[in-house]
Coordinates of C-alpha atoms in Angstrom, one line a residue:
M1 CA 56.1 -12.5 -30.9
V2 CA 59.8 -13.1 -30.5
L3 CA 60.2 -10.0 -28.3
L4 CA 57.1 -11.1 -26.2
I5 CA 58.5 -14.6 -25.7
N6 CA 61.9 -13.1 -24.7
I7 CA 60.3 -10.6 -22.3
S8 CA 58.4 -13.6 -20.7
K9 CA 61.5 -15.6 -20.4
R10 CA 63.2 -12.6 -18.7
K11 CA 60.5 -12.2 -16.1
R12 CA 60.5 -15.9 -15.4
A13 CA 64.1 -15.8 -14.7
Q14 CA 64.0 -12.7 -12.7
Q15 CA 61.1 -14.0 -10.6
G16 CA 62.8 -17.4 -10.3
L17 CA 66.0 -15.6 -8.9
Q18 CA 63.9 -13.6 -6.4
D19 CA 62.1 -16.6 -5.1
I20 CA 65.6 -18.4 -4.6
I21 CA 67.2 -15.5 -2.8
A22 CA 63.8 -15.2 -0.6
S23 CA 63.8 -18.9 0.4
M24 CA 67.6 -19.0 1.3
G25 CA 67.1 -17.4 4.6
S26 CA 64.2 -19.2 5.8
M27 CA 65.6 -22.6 4.6
L28 CA 69.0 -22.1 6.7
E29 CA 67.1 -21.3 9.8
K30 CA 65.2 -24.7 9.9
G31 CA 66.8 -26.7 12.8
T32 CA 65.8 -30.2 11.8
V33 CA 66.3 -32.5 8.8
E34 CA 62.7 -32.8 8.1
S35 CA 62.0 -29.1 8.1
V36 CA 64.9 -28.5 5.7
R37 CA 63.8 -31.1 3.4
E38 CA 60.1 -29.8 3.5
E39 CA 61.3 -26.2 2.8
L40 CA 63.5 -27.4 0.0
V41 CA 60.6 -29.2 -1.7
K42 CA 58.5 -26.0 -1.4
T43 CA 61.2 -23.9 -2.9
I44 CA 61.7 -26.3 -5.9
H45 CA 57.8 -26.5 -6.2
R46 CA 57.5 -22.6 -6.3
V47 CA 60.6 -21.8 -8.5
I48 CA 60.8 -24.9 -10.8
F49 CA 57.4 -26.3 -11.0
L50 CA 55.7 -22.9 -10.8
E51 CA 53.1 -24.3 -8.1
R52 CA 52.1 -27.0 -10.4
Q53 CA 51.4 -30.5 -9.1
I54 CA 54.4 -32.8 -8.2
D55 CA 53.7 -36.4 -8.5
R56 CA 56.6 -37.9 -6.8
V57 CA 59.5 -36.7 -4.7
A58 CA 62.5 -39.1 -3.5
F59 CA 65.5 -38.0 -1.5
F60 CA 68.7 -39.7 -1.5
N61 CA 71.9 -39.5 0.5
Y62 CA 75.0 -39.9 -1.8
N63 CA 78.2 -40.2 0.1
G64 CA 80.6 -41.7 -2.7
T65 CA 82.6 -39.8 -5.0
L66 CA 80.9 -38.1 -7.9
E67 CA 83.5 -39.4 -10.4
K68 CA 82.9 -43.2 -9.4
F69 CA 79.3 -43.8 -9.0
E70 CA 77.9 -47.2 -8.2
P71 CA 74.1 -47.9 -8.1
D72 CA 74.4 -49.6 -4.7
Q73 CA 75.9 -46.2 -3.3
L74 CA 72.4 -44.6 -3.9
E75 CA 70.5 -44.7 -0.6
A76 CA 67.0 -43.3 0.1
L77 CA 66.8 -41.6 3.4
T78 CA 63.5 -43.9 4.1
A79 CA 62.2 -47.2 2.5
N80 CA 59.1 -45.8 1.3
E81 CA 60.9 -43.0 -0.7
Y82 CA 63.2 -45.3 -2.4
A83 CA 62.9 -45.1 -6.2
S84 CA 63.3 -48.6 -7.3
D85 CA 62.6 -48.2 -11.2
E86 CA 65.7 -48.4 -13.3
H87 CA 64.7 -45.2 -15.2
T88 CA 64.9 -43.1 -12.1
R89 CA 68.1 -44.7 -10.9
Q90 CA 69.6 -44.0 -14.4
L91 CA 68.5 -40.3 -14.3
V92 CA 70.1 -39.7 -10.9
K93 CA 73.2 -41.7 -12.0
R94 CA 73.5 -39.4 -14.9
S95 CA 73.2 -36.3 -12.9
I96 CA 75.9 -37.5 -10.4
E97 CA 78.1 -38.6 -13.3
Q98 CA 77.8 -35.1 -15.0
N99 CA 78.0 -33.3 -11.6
S100 CA 75.1 -31.0 -12.5
C101 CA 71.3 -30.8 -12.0
L102 CA 69.0 -32.2 -14.8
A103 CA 65.7 -31.1 -16.0
A104 CA 64.2 -33.0 -18.8
H105 CA 60.5 -33.5 -19.8
H106 CA 58.6 -33.8 -16.6
E107 CA 61.4 -34.9 -14.4
C108 CA 64.3 -33.1 -12.6
V109 CA 67.1 -34.0 -10.4
A110 CA 68.5 -31.5 -7.8
L111 CA 72.1 -32.3 -7.0
F112 CA 73.8 -30.7 -4.0
R113 CA 77.6 -30.6 -3.8
S114 CA 77.5 -30.5 0.1
K115 CA 77.5 -33.6 2.1
S116 CA 75.9 -31.7 5.1
I117 CA 72.7 -31.3 3.2
P118 CA 70.0 -34.1 4.4
G119 CA 69.2 -35.8 1.2
N120 CA 71.8 -34.1 -1.1
V121 CA 70.2 -35.7 -4.4
V122 CA 66.4 -35.0 -4.9
Y123 CA 64.4 -36.4 -7.7
L124 CA 61.1 -34.9 -8.5
K125 CA 58.4 -35.6 -11.3
G126 CA 55.3 -33.6 -11.9
E127 CA 52.9 -32.2 -14.8
R128 CA 55.0 -29.5 -15.8
R129 CA 57.5 -29.9 -18.7
F130 CA 60.9 -28.5 -18.2
D131 CA 63.2 -26.4 -20.5
E132 CA 66.8 -25.2 -20.5
M133 CA 65.9 -22.2 -18.0
D134 CA 64.3 -24.5 -15.6
R135 CA 67.8 -26.5 -15.5
D136 CA 69.7 -23.1 -15.0
L137 CA 67.4 -22.0 -12.1
L138 CA 67.8 -25.4 -10.5
E139 CA 71.5 -25.1 -10.8
I140 CA 71.6 -21.6 -9.3
L141 CA 69.4 -22.9 -6.4
T142 CA 71.6 -25.9 -5.7
S143 CA 74.7 -24.0 -5.8
N144 CA 73.5 -21.3 -3.6
I145 CA 72.2 -23.7 -1.0
S146 CA 75.4 -25.8 -1.2
M147 CA 77.8 -22.7 -0.7
A148 CA 75.5 -21.5 2.1
M149 CA 75.4 -24.9 4.0
E150 CA 79.1 -25.2 3.6
S151 CA 79.6 -21.7 5.0
L152 CA 77.2 -22.5 8.0
E153 CA 79.1 -25.8 8.7
K154 CA 82.5 -23.9 8.7
S155 CA 81.1 -21.4 10.9
K156 CA 79.9 -24.3 13.3
I157 CA 83.4 -25.8 13.3
E158 CA 85.0 -22.5 13.9
E159 CA 82.7 -22.0 16.8
S160 CA 83.3 -25.4 18.3
L161 CA 87.4 -24.8 17.9
E162 CA 86.9 -21.7 19.8
T163 CA 85.1 -23.3 22.5
A164 CA 87.9 -25.9 22.6
R165 CA 90.5 -23.3 22.8
K166 CA 88.8 -21.7 25.8
I167 CA 88.5 -25.0 27.5
Q168 CA 92.2 -25.7 26.9
L169 CA 93.2 -22.3 28.2
G170 CA 91.1 -22.8 31.1
M171 CA 92.9 -26.1 32.1
L172 CA 96.2 -24.1 32.3
P173 CA 97.1 -22.6 36.0
R174 CA 96.8 -18.9 36.3
D175 CA 97.1 -18.2 40.0
F176 CA 100.9 -17.4 40.1
D177 CA 100.4 -15.2 43.1
A178 CA 99.6 -18.2 45.5
V179 CA 102.7 -19.9 44.3
A180 CA 104.7 -16.9 45.0
A181 CA 103.2 -16.6 48.4
R182 CA 103.7 -20.1 49.3
Y183 CA 107.1 -21.1 47.8
G184 CA 108.8 -17.5 47.7
V185 CA 109.3 -17.7 43.9
D186 CA 108.0 -15.6 41.1
V187 CA 106.6 -17.7 38.2
H188 CA 104.5 -16.3 35.1
A189 CA 103.4 -18.2 32.0
H190 CA 101.4 -17.6 29.0
L191 CA 100.3 -19.9 26.1
I192 CA 99.6 -18.5 22.4
A193 CA 98.7 -21.5 20.1
A194 CA 99.6 -21.4 16.4
K195 CA 96.0 -22.7 15.6
E196 CA 92.8 -22.5 17.6
V197 CA 94.0 -25.3 19.6
G198 CA 97.4 -26.7 19.8
G199 CA 99.8 -29.2 21.5
D200 CA 101.9 -26.8 23.6
F201 CA 101.2 -26.6 27.4
Y202 CA 102.5 -25.9 30.6
D203 CA 101.5 -26.9 34.1
L204 CA 102.4 -25.8 37.7
F205 CA 101.2 -27.6 40.9
A206 CA 102.4 -28.4 44.3
M207 CA 103.8 -31.7 45.0
D208 CA 104.3 -31.1 49.0
D209 CA 105.2 -28.2 51.2
N210 CA 108.6 -28.3 49.7
R211 CA 108.5 -29.3 46.1
L212 CA 106.7 -27.4 43.3
C213 CA 106.3 -29.1 39.9
L214 CA 106.8 -27.1 36.7
V215 CA 105.9 -28.7 33.4
V216 CA 106.5 -27.5 30.0
G217 CA 105.4 -29.7 27.2
D218 CA 105.3 -29.6 23.1
V219 CA 103.4 -32.1 21.2
S220 CA 105.0 -32.4 17.6
D221 CA 101.7 -31.6 15.9
K222 CA 98.9 -28.9 15.8
G223 CA 95.2 -28.7 16.0
V224 CA 92.6 -31.1 17.7
P225 CA 94.8 -34.2 17.7
A226 CA 97.7 -32.4 19.3
A227 CA 95.3 -30.9 21.9
L228 CA 94.0 -34.2 22.7
F229 CA 97.4 -35.7 23.3
M230 CA 98.3 -32.7 25.4
S231 CA 95.4 -33.1 27.6
M232 CA 96.1 -36.9 28.1
A233 CA 99.9 -36.1 28.7
K234 CA 99.1 -33.5 31.3
T235 CA 96.6 -35.5 33.1
L236 CA 99.1 -38.4 33.5
I237 CA 102.0 -36.3 34.7
R238 CA 99.7 -34.9 37.4
S239 CA 98.6 -38.4 38.3
E240 CA 102.1 -39.9 38.5
S241 CA 103.3 -36.9 40.5
R242 CA 100.9 -37.8 43.5
L243 CA 103.1 -41.2 43.8
E244 CA 106.5 -39.8 42.8
T245 CA 108.7 -37.0 43.4
D246 CA 111.6 -37.8 41.1
P247 CA 111.2 -36.3 37.6
E248 CA 112.9 -39.2 36.1
Q249 CA 110.5 -41.8 37.7
I250 CA 107.6 -39.6 36.7
L251 CA 108.6 -39.2 33.1
Y252 CA 109.5 -43.0 32.9
K253 CA 106.1 -44.1 34.0
V254 CA 104.2 -41.4 32.1
N255 CA 106.2 -42.4 28.9
N256 CA 105.4 -46.1 29.3
E257 CA 101.7 -45.2 29.8
L258 CA 101.8 -43.0 26.6
S259 CA 103.6 -45.7 24.8
R260 CA 101.1 -48.3 25.9

């Protein structure tokens, strides 16, 4: 009997892990908040509840720190999903305080450690009674989804930074042959940022038939803030150069504008 019970538990664990792995791909492919939440409930229903009835589902967005939980920081995504009874609130609070999932009696709390997940605390109640294995599977499910979502968010940020880098490089002049033909001087420039985007920049433009403006700038920072400051400074220098030809006056007015 003991062997049969152990074999049954092992099969249950293997099947649960297989279901978790199978559900990861389809869940991450969902594009909307509603579809992600729907797929998430289906997965918990299949893996934890074993397709038995779920009586109650509540999603919460928890944005505070897990170490300092206050009841008023617990917000439901919609009013009709809000769990107002004290028992549910205390169960969710205990899960957040322990920084782990809970599965006790006929209730479970799935806690996700990623703020990018819509409804990162999920409360479910149903007819099935949970044991320690259910809690372990729930912990594995939430950990995998949290890591996958964080990796997805990281890749999106990296993609955005790469796009910003291309835009930044596209703002820099490259037609040096036209300068040589018009003014009789050879000019070449190349920018390699320390990060995806940076604060260093150069610019080259005609002021009139006899004057060529060459600007080299270095913002004392890196990353997106420096790139935004660089873009603003570059635009101001070009704007003031249409009215002034003296470098001293140009920088005087640009500096005043930047200070303002």
